[in-house]
Coordinates of C-alpha atoms and ligand atoms in Angstrom, one line a residue:
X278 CA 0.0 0.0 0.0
X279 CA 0.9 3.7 -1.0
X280 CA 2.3 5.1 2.1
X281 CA 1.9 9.3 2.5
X282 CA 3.3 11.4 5.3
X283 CA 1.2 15.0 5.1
X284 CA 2.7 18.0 7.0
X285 CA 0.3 20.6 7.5
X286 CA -0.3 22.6 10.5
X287 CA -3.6 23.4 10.0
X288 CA -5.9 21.0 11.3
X289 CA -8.7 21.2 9.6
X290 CA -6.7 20.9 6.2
X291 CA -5.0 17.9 7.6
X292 CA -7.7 16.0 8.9
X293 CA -9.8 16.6 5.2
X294 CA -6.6 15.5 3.7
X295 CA -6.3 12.2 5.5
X296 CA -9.8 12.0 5.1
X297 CA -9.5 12.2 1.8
X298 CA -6.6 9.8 0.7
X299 CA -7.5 7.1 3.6
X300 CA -10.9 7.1 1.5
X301 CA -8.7 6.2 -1.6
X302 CA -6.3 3.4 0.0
X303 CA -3.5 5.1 1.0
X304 CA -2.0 4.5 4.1
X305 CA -1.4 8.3 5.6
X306 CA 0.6 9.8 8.4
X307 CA 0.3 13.3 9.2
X308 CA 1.9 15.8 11.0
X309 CA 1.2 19.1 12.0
X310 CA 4.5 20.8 11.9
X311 CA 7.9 20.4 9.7
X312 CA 10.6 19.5 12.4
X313 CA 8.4 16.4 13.5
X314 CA 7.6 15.8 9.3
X315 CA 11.7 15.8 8.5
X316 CA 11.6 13.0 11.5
X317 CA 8.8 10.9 10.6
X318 CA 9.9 11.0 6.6
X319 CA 13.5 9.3 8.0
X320 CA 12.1 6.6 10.5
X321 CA 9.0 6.0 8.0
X322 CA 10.5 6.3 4.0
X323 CA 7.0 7.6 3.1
X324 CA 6.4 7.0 -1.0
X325 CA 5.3 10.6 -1.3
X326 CA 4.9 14.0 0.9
X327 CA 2.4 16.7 0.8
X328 CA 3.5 19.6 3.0
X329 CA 2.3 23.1 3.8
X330 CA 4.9 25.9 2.4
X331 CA 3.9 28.2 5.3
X332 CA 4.2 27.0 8.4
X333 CA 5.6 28.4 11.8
X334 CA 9.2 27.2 12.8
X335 CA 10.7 25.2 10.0
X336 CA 8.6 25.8 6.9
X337 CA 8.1 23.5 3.7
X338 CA 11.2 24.9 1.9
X339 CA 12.9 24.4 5.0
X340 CA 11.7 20.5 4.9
X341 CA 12.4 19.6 1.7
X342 CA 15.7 21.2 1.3
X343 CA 16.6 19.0 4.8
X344 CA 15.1 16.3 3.0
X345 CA 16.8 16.9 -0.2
X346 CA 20.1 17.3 1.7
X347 CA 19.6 13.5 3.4
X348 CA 20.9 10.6 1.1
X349 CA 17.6 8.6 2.6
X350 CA 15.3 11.1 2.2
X351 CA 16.6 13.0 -1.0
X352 CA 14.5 11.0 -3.6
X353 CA 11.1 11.3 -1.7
X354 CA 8.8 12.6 -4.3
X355 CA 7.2 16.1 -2.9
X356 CA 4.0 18.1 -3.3
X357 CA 3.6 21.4 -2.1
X358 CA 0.0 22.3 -1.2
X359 CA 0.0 26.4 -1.0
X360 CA -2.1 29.5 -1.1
X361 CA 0.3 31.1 -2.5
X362 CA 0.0 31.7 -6.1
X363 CA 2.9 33.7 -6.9
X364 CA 5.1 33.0 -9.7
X365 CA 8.3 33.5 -7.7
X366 CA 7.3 31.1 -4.8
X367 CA 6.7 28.2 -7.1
X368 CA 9.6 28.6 -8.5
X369 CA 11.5 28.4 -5.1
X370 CA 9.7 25.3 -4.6
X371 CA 10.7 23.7 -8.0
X372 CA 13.9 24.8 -7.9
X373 CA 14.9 23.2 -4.5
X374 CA 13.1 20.2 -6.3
X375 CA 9.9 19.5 -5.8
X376 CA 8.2 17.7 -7.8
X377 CA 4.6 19.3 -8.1
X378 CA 2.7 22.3 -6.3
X379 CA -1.0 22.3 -5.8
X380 CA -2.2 25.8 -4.8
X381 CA -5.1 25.9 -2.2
X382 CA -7.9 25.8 -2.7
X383 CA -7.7 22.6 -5.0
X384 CA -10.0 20.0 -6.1
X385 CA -10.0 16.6 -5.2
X386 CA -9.2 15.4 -8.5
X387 CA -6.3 18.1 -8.7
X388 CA -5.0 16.8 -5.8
X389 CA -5.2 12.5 -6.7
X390 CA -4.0 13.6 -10.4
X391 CA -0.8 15.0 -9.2
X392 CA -0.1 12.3 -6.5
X393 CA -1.0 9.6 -9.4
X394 CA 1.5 11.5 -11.7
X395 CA 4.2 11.8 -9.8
X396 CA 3.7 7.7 -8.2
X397 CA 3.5 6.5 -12.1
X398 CA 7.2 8.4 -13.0
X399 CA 8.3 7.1 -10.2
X400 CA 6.8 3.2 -10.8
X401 CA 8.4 3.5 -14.3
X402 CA 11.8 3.8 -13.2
X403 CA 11.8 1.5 -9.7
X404 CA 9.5 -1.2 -11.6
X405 CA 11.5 -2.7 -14.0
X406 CA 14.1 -3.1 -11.4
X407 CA 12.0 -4.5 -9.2
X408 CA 10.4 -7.3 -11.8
X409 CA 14.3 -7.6 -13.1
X410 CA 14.8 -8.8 -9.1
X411 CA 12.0 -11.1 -9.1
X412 CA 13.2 -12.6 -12.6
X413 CA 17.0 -13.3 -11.2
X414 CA 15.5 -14.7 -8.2
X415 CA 13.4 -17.3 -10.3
X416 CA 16.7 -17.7 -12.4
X417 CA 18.5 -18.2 -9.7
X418 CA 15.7 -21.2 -8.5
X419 CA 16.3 -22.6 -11.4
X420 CA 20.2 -22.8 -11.6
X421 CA 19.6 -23.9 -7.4
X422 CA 18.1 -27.2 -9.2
X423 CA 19.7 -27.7 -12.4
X424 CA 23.1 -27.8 -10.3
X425 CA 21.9 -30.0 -7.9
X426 CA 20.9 -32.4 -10.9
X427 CA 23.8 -31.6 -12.8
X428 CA 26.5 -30.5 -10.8
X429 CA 28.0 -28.2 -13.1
X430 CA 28.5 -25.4 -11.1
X431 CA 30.7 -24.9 -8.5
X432 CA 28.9 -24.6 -4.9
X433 CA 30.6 -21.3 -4.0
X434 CA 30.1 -20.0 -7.3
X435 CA 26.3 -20.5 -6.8
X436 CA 26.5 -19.2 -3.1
X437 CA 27.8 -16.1 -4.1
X438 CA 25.2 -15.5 -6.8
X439 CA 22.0 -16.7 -4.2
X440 CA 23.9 -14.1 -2.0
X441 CA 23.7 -11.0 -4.1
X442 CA 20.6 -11.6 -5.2
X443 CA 19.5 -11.7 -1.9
X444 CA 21.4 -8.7 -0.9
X445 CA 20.3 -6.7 -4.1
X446 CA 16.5 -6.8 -2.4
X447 CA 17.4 -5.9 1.4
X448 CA 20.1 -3.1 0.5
X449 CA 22.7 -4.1 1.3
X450 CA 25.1 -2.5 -1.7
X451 CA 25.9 1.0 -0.5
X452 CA 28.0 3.7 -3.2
X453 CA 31.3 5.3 -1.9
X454 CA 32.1 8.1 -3.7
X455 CA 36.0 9.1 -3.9
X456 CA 37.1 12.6 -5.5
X457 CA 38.3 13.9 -8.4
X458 CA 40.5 16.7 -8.5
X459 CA 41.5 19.6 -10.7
X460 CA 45.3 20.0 -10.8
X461 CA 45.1 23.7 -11.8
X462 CA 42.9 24.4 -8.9
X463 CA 43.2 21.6 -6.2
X464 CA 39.7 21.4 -6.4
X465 CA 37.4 18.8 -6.1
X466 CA 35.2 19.0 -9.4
X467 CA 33.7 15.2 -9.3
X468 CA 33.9 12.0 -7.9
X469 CA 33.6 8.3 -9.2
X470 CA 30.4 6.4 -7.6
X471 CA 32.1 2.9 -6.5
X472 CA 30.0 -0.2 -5.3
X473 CA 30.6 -1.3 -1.7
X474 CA 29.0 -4.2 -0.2
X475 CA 28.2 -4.1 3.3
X476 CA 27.8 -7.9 4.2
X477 CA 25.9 -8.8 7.7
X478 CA 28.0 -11.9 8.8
X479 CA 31.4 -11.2 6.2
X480 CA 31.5 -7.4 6.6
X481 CA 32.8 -5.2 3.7
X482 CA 33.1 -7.4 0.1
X483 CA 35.5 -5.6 -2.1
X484 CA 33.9 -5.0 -5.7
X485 CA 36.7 -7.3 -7.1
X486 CA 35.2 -10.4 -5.4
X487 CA 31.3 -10.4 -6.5
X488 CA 31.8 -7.5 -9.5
X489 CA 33.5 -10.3 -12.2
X490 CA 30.4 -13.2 -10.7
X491 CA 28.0 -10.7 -11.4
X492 CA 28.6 -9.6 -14.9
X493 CA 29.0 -13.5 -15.7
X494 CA 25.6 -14.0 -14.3
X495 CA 23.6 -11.0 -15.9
X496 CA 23.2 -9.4 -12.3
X497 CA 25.5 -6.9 -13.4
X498 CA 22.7 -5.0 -15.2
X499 CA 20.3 -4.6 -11.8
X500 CA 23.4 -4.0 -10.3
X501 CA 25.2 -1.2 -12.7
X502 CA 21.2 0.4 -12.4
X503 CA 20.8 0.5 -8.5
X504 CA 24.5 2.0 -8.8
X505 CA 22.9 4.9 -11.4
X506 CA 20.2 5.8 -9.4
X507 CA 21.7 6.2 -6.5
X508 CA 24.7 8.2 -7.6
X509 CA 22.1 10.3 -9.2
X510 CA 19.9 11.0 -7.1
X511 CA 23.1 11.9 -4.6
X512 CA 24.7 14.0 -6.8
X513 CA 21.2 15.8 -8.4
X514 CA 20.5 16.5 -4.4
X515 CA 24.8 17.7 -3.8
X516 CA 24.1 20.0 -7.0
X517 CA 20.6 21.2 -5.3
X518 CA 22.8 22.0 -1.8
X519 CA 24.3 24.9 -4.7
X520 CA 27.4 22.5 -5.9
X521 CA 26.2 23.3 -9.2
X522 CA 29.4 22.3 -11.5
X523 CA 30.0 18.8 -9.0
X524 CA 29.5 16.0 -11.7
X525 CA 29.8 12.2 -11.1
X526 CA 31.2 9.5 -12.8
X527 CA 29.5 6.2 -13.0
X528 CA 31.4 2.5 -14.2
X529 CA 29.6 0.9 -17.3
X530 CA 30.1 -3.0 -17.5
X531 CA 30.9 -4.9 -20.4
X532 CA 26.8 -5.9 -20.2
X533 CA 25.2 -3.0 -19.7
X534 CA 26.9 -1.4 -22.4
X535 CA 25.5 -4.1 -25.1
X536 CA 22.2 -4.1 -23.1
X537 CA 19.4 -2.0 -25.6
X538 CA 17.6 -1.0 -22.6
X539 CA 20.2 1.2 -21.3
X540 CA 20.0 4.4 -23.2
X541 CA 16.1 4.4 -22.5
X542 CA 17.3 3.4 -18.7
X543 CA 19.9 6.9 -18.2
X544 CA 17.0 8.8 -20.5
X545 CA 14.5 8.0 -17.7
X546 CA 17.0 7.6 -14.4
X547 CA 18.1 11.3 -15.2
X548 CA 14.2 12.5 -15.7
X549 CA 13.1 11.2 -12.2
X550 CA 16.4 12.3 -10.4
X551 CA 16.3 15.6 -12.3
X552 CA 20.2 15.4 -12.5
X553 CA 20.9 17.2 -15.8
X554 CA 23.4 14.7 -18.5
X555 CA 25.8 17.3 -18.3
X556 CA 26.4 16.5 -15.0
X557 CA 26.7 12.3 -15.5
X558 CA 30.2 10.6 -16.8
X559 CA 29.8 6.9 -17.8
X560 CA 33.3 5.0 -17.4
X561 CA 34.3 2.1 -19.5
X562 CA 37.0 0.1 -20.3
X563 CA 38.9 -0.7 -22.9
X564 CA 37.8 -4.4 -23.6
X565 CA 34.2 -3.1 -22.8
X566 CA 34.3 -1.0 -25.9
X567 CA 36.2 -3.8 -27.5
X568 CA 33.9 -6.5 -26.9
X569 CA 31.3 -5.0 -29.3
X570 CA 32.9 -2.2 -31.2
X571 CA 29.9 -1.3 -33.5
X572 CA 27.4 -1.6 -30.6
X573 CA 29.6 0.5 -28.5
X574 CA 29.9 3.2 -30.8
X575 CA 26.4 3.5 -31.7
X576 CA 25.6 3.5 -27.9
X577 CA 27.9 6.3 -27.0
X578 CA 27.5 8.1 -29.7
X579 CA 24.0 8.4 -28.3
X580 CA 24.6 8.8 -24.5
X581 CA 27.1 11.4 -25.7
X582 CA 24.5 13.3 -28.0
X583 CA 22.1 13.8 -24.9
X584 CA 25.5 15.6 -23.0
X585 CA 26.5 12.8 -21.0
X586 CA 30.6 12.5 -21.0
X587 CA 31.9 9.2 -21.6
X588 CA 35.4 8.6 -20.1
X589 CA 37.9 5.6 -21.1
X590 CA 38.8 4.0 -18.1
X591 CA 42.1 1.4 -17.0
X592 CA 43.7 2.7 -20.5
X593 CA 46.5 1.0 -21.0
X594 CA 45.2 -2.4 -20.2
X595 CA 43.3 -3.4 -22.3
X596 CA 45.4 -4.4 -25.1
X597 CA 43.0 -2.0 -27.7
X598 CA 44.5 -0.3 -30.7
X599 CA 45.6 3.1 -29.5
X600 CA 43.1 3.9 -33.1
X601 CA 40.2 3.5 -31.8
X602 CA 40.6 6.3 -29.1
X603 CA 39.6 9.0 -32.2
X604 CA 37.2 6.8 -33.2
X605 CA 34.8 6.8 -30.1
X606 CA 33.3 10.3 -28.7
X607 CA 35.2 10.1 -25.3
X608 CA 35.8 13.1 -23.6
X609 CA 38.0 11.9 -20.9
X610 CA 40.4 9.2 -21.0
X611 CA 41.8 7.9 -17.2
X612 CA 45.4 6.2 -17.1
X613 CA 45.4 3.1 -15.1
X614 CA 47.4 3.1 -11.7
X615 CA 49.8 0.4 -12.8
X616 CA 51.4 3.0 -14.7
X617 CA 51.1 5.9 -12.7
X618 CA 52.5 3.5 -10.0
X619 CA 56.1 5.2 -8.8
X620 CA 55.9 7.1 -11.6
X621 CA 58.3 9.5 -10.7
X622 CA 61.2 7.2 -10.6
X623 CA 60.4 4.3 -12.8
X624 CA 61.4 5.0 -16.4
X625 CA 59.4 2.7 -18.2
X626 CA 56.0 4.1 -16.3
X627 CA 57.4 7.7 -17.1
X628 CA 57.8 7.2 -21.0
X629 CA 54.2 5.4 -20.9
X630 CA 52.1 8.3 -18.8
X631 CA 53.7 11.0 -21.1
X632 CA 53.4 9.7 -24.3
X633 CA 49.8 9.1 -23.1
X634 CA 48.6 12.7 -21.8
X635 CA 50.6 14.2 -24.8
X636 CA 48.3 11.8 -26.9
X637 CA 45.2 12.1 -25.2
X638 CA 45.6 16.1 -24.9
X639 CA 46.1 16.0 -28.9
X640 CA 42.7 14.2 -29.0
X641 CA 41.4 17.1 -27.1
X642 CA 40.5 14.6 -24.0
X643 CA 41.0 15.2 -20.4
X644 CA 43.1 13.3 -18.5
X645 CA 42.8 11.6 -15.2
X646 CA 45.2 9.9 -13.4
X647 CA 44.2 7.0 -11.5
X648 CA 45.5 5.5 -8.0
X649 CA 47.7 8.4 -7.3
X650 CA 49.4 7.8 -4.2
X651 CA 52.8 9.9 -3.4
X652 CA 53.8 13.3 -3.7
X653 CA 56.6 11.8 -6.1
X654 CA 53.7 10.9 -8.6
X655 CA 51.4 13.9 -8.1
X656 CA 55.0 15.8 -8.6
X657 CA 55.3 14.3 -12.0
X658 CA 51.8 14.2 -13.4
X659 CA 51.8 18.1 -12.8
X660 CA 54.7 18.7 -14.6
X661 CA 53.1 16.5 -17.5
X662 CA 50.1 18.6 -17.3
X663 CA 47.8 15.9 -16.4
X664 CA 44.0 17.2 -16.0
X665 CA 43.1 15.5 -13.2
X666 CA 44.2 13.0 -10.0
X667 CA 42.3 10.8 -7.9
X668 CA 44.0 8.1 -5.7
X669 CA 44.6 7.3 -2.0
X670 CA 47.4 10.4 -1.5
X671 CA 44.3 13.1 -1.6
X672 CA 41.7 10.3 -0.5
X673 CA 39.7 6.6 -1.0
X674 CA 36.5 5.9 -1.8
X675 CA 33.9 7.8 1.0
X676 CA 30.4 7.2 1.9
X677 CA 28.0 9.8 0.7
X678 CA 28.4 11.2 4.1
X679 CA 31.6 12.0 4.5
X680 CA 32.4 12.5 1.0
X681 CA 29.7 15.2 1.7
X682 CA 32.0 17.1 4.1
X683 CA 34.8 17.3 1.7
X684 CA 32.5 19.3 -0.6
X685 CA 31.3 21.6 2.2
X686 CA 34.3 22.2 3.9
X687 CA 35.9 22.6 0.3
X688 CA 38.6 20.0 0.7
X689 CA 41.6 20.6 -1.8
X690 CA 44.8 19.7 -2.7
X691 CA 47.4 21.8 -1.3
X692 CA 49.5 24.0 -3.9
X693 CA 52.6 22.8 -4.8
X694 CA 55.1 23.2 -2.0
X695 CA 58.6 21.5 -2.8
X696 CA 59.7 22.2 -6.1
X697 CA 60.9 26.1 -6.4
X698 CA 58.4 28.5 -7.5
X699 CA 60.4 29.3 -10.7
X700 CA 60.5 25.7 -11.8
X701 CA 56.8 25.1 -11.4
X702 CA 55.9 28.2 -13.4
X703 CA 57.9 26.4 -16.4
X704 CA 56.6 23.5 -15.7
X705 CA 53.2 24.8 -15.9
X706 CA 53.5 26.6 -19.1
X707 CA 51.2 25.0 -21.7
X708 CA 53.2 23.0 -24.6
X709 CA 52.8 24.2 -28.2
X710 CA 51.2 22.3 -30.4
X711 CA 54.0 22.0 -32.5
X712 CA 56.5 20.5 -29.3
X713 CA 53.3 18.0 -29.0
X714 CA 53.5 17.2 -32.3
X715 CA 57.3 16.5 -32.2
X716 CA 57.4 14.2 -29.2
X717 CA 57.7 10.4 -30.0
X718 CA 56.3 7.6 -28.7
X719 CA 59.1 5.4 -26.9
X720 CA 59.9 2.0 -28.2
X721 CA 58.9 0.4 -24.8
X722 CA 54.9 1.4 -25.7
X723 CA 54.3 -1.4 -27.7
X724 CA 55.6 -4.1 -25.4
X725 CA 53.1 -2.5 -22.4
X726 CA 49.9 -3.6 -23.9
X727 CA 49.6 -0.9 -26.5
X728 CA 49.3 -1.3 -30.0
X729 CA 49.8 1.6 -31.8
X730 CA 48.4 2.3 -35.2
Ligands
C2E76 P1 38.1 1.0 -11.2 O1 36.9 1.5 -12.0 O2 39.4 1.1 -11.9 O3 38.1 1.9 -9.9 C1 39.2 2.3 -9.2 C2 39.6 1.4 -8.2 O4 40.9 1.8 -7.6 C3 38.7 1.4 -6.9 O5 38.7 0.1 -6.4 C4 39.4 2.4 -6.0 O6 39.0 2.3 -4.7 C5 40.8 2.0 -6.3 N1 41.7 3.1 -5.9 C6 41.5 4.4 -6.0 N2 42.6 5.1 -5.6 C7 43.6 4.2 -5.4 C8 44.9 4.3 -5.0 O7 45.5 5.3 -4.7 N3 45.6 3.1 -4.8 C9 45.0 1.9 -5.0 N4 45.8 0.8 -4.9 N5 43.7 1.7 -5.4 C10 43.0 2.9 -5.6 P2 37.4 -0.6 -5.9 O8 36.4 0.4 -5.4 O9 37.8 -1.8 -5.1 O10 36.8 -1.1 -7.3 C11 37.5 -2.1 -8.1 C12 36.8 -2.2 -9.4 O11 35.5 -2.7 -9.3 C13 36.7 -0.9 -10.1 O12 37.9 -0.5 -10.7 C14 35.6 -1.2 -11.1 O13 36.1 -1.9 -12.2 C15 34.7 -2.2 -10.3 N6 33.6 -1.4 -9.8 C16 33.5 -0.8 -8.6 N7 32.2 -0.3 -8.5 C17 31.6 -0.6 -9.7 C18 30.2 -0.3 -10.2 O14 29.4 0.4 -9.6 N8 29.9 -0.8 -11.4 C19 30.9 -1.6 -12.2 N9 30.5 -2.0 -13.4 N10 32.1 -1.8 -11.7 C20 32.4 -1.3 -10.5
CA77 CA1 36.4 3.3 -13.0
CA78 CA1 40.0 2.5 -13.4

C-alpha cells in the first residue's frame, strides 16, 4: 500500500486530507508541523509527501531542502499544497526540487492527479528493477536445481550469486564516492560512484570479489542500475545543496553497455532524479568498448549526444588499438594506476604516462590519473600537465556522508610546496602544439599492452 506522510499545520486541512486519501487506499501519516515531518519522513521512507509551504518554525522549503540534503530522504517525491499563487514562490519550490505544487484551494481530483502522476514516473523507473529482481531470483531457483541435478557449477560460485541476489532486495550495496581533482585548482570537481557491499556476517566485500560473478551471471545489469540511481539522485540533491558544477562519474560494465535497454534506462533515471546529462560521466573500459565495437559506438554516440561525458577508463590495459581512441566520442580518458605507480622514478611508467597525456591532450580529451598515491607521482603528473588525480594520497573511496563534508568544507589539494616557485611556473607553461607534435612515442609502448596504429 501507497504510504503518504502529510505536514500541515492546519488542522482542519490535515484531517480533510487524511480523510480524503485514507478514503482512496493510502496508508497516511500526518503531521502538524515540519521538524516532526523531516523525522517521521527518515524513520518511516514515506512514498510521497504533501506539505504546507507556510508554516511556523521550520517551513516546507525548509523541509524539503533537509530532505533533499539526506541521502535517505533526498529521492522522496514532494507536493507542495499552497495559497500562495505567486510565480516566484513556485519557482522556489521547484527549484529546491519538488516535484509538483498544488495551490489551495484545490479539487479533489487536482489533488489525486498530481499524486497519481508523480507515483506513475516514479513506478516506471523503480519497476522494471524490481520485476528484473524477481526474474533473477526465479533464475537463480532454477540454476539452485539444475546444479543439484547436474552438478556443473561450483557450490561457492552459486552461493555467491543466491547471496547477491538476496542482498540486491534488502540493500545491502551502498556507493562510496572518492574525488576527483582539478590540478590547476586543487579542487574537487567530481567524484567516481564505486560499489561497496556491506555484508551482515562477512563485513565489507571488495567489488573485485562479487563484480566479475555478477557480470557473468547477468546481475550486473540490476546491479550497474541500482548504482545509477543512487549516484544520481546523490549528486542531483549535492548540486541542489548549490554544488552546481559537481559532476559524477559512473562504471559501465561490459553488459550493460551491449544491453538495448540502457540508453532508454539513463534517459529515464536522469528525468526522475532531475540530474541534468551534463552532469553524469559513464566510465568504460577498454575491452568493454572492444567486446562489441559497433554496438559500442552507436551507444555512446548516443549517450554522448544527450550531453552525457563518456570517459575511457584502466587505459592502457586493455590491449585496444591506440586507433580506436579517435574513433569513439570520449571526452575523458583515465590512465590506469599500474602505470602511474612510482611514476616518478620508474622509467618505463614515465615514458608510458607521457606519451599518453601528450596523446590524449592531442585528442582534445581530459586526463585523469588514476591510483595516485605519493607526492613523487602527483610531482610528475603536474609537470606532464595531467588534468586530473584521484588516488589514495588526496583520499579513498567515501560514503556519501563523508564524502559530503569534503564538498562543504571545500577540501583541496594543497598548492605545490617542494619544487621552487620558478621551476613550477615552467613546468606549468602550456606546450605548443607543434612541441606535442614532435614528441615520440618510446619504443617500450608497444611491449606494455599498447598497439599503436
Ligand atoms: P576502477 O573502476 O578502476 O576503480 C578504481 C579502483 O581503484 C577502486 O577500487 C578504487 O578504490 C581503487 N583506488 C583508488 N585510488 C587508489 C589508490 O591510490 N591506490 C590503489 N591501490 N587503489 C586505488 P574498488 O572500489 O575496489 O573497485 C574495483 C573495481 O571494481 C573498479 O575499478 C571497477 O572496475 C569495479 N567497480 C566498482 N564499482 C563498480 C560499479 O558500480 N559498477 C561496475 N560495473 N564496476 C564497479
Ligand atoms: Ca572506473
Ligand atoms: Ca580505473
Amino acid at each position: 500500500m501507497t504510504k503518504i506522510l502529510v505536514i500541515e499545520d492546519e488542522q482542519l486541512i490535515r484531517e480533510t486530507l487524511v480523510e480524503l486519501l485514507e478514503a482512496h487506499d493510502f496508508r497516511v501519516s500526518a503531521v502538524e508541523n515540519g521538524r516532526i515531518g523531516v523525522k517521521v519522513a527518515l524513520s518511516e521512507l514515506p512514498d510521497l509527501i504533501l506539505c504546507d509551504v507556510q508554516m511556523p518554525d521550520l517551513d516546507g522549503y525548509e523541509v524539503l531542502q533537509s530532505l533533499r540534503q539526506n541521502v535517505i530522504t533526498s529521492a522522496i517525491p514532494f507536493i507542495f499544497l499552497t495559497a500562495q499563487s505567486a510565480k516566484a514562490e513556485f519557482r522556489r519550490g521547484m527549484e529546491l526540487g519538488a516535484d509538483d505544487y498544488l495551490t489551495k484551494p484545490f479539487t479533489k481530483q487536482e489533488l489525486l492527479g498530481a499524486i497519481a502522476s508523480i507515483l506513475s514516473k516514479r513506478e516506471a523507473i523503480t519497476q522494471p528493477l524490481t520485476q528484473a529482481l524477481q526474474q533473477a531470483e526465479a533464475r537463480l531457483n532454477d540454476l539452485v536445481n539444475e546444479s543439484l541435478i547436474t552438478n556443473t557449477i561450483s557450490s561457492e560460485k552459486l552461493a555467491l550469486e543466491v547471496e547477491i541476489c538476496r542482498a540486491l532486495a534488502q540493500n545491502e550495496f551502498e556507493v562510496y564516492y572518492q574525488p576527483q581533482v582539478e590540478l590547476a585548482t586543487g579542487e574537487i570537481i567530481s567524484a567516481e560512484a564505486l560499489i561497496r557491499w556491506n555484508h551482515p556476517e562477512k563485513g565489507r566485500i571488495s567489488p573485485a570479489e562479487f563484480i566479475p560473478l555478477a557480470e557473468e551471471t547477468g546481475l550486473i545489469i540490476q546491479m550497474g542500475e541500482w548504482v545509477l540511481l543512487t549516484a544520481c539522485t546523490q549528486t542531483a540533491s549535492w548540486i541542489n545543496s548549490g554544488f552546481i558544477n559537481f559532476r559524477v562519474s559512473v562504471n559501465l560494465s561490459v553488459r550493460q553497455l551491449s544491453d538495448p535497454q540502457l540508453l532508454l534506462r539513463i534517459v529515464e533515471i536522469l528525468k526522475v532524479t532531475g540530474l541534468e546529462p551534463g552532469n553524469l560521466e559513464l566510465e568504460v573500459t577498454e575491452s568493454a568498448v572492444m567486446e562489441n565495437v559497433s554496438v559500442a559506438t552507436a551507444t555512446l554516440n548516443e549517450l554522448k549526444s544527450l550531453g552525457i561525458r563518456i570517459a575511457i577508463d584502466d587505459f592502457g590495459t586493455g590491449y585496444a588499438s591506440l586507433g580506436y581512441l579517435k574513433q569513439f566520442p570520449f571526452n575523458c580518458l583515465k590512465i590506469d594506476k599500474c602505470f602511474v605507480s612510482n611514476v616518478g622514478s620508474d622509467t618505463h611508467n614515465k615514458a608510458i604516462t607521457t606519451a599518453v597525456i601528450q596523446l590524449a591532450h592531442n585528442l582534445g580529451l581530459t586526463v585523469i590519473a588514476e591510483g595516485v598515491e605519493t607526492e613523487a607521482e602527483l610531482d610528475f603528473l603536474r609537470e606532464q600537465q595531467c588534468d586530473m588525480i584521484q588516488g589514495y594520497l588526496f583520499s579513498p573511496a567515501k560514503p556519501a556522508a563523508e564524502f559530503e563534508l569534503f564538498l562543504m568544507t571545500g577540501k583541496r589539494l594543497s598548492s605545490p610546496s617542494l619544487m621552487s616557485r620558478s621551476s613550477r611556473v615552467v613546468n606549468l607553461l602550456p606546450q605548443s602544439e607543434k612541441e606535442k607534435s614532435n614528441q615520440f612515442l618510446p619504443s617500450d609502448f608497444k611491449s606494455s599492452g599498447f598497439i599503436y596504429k
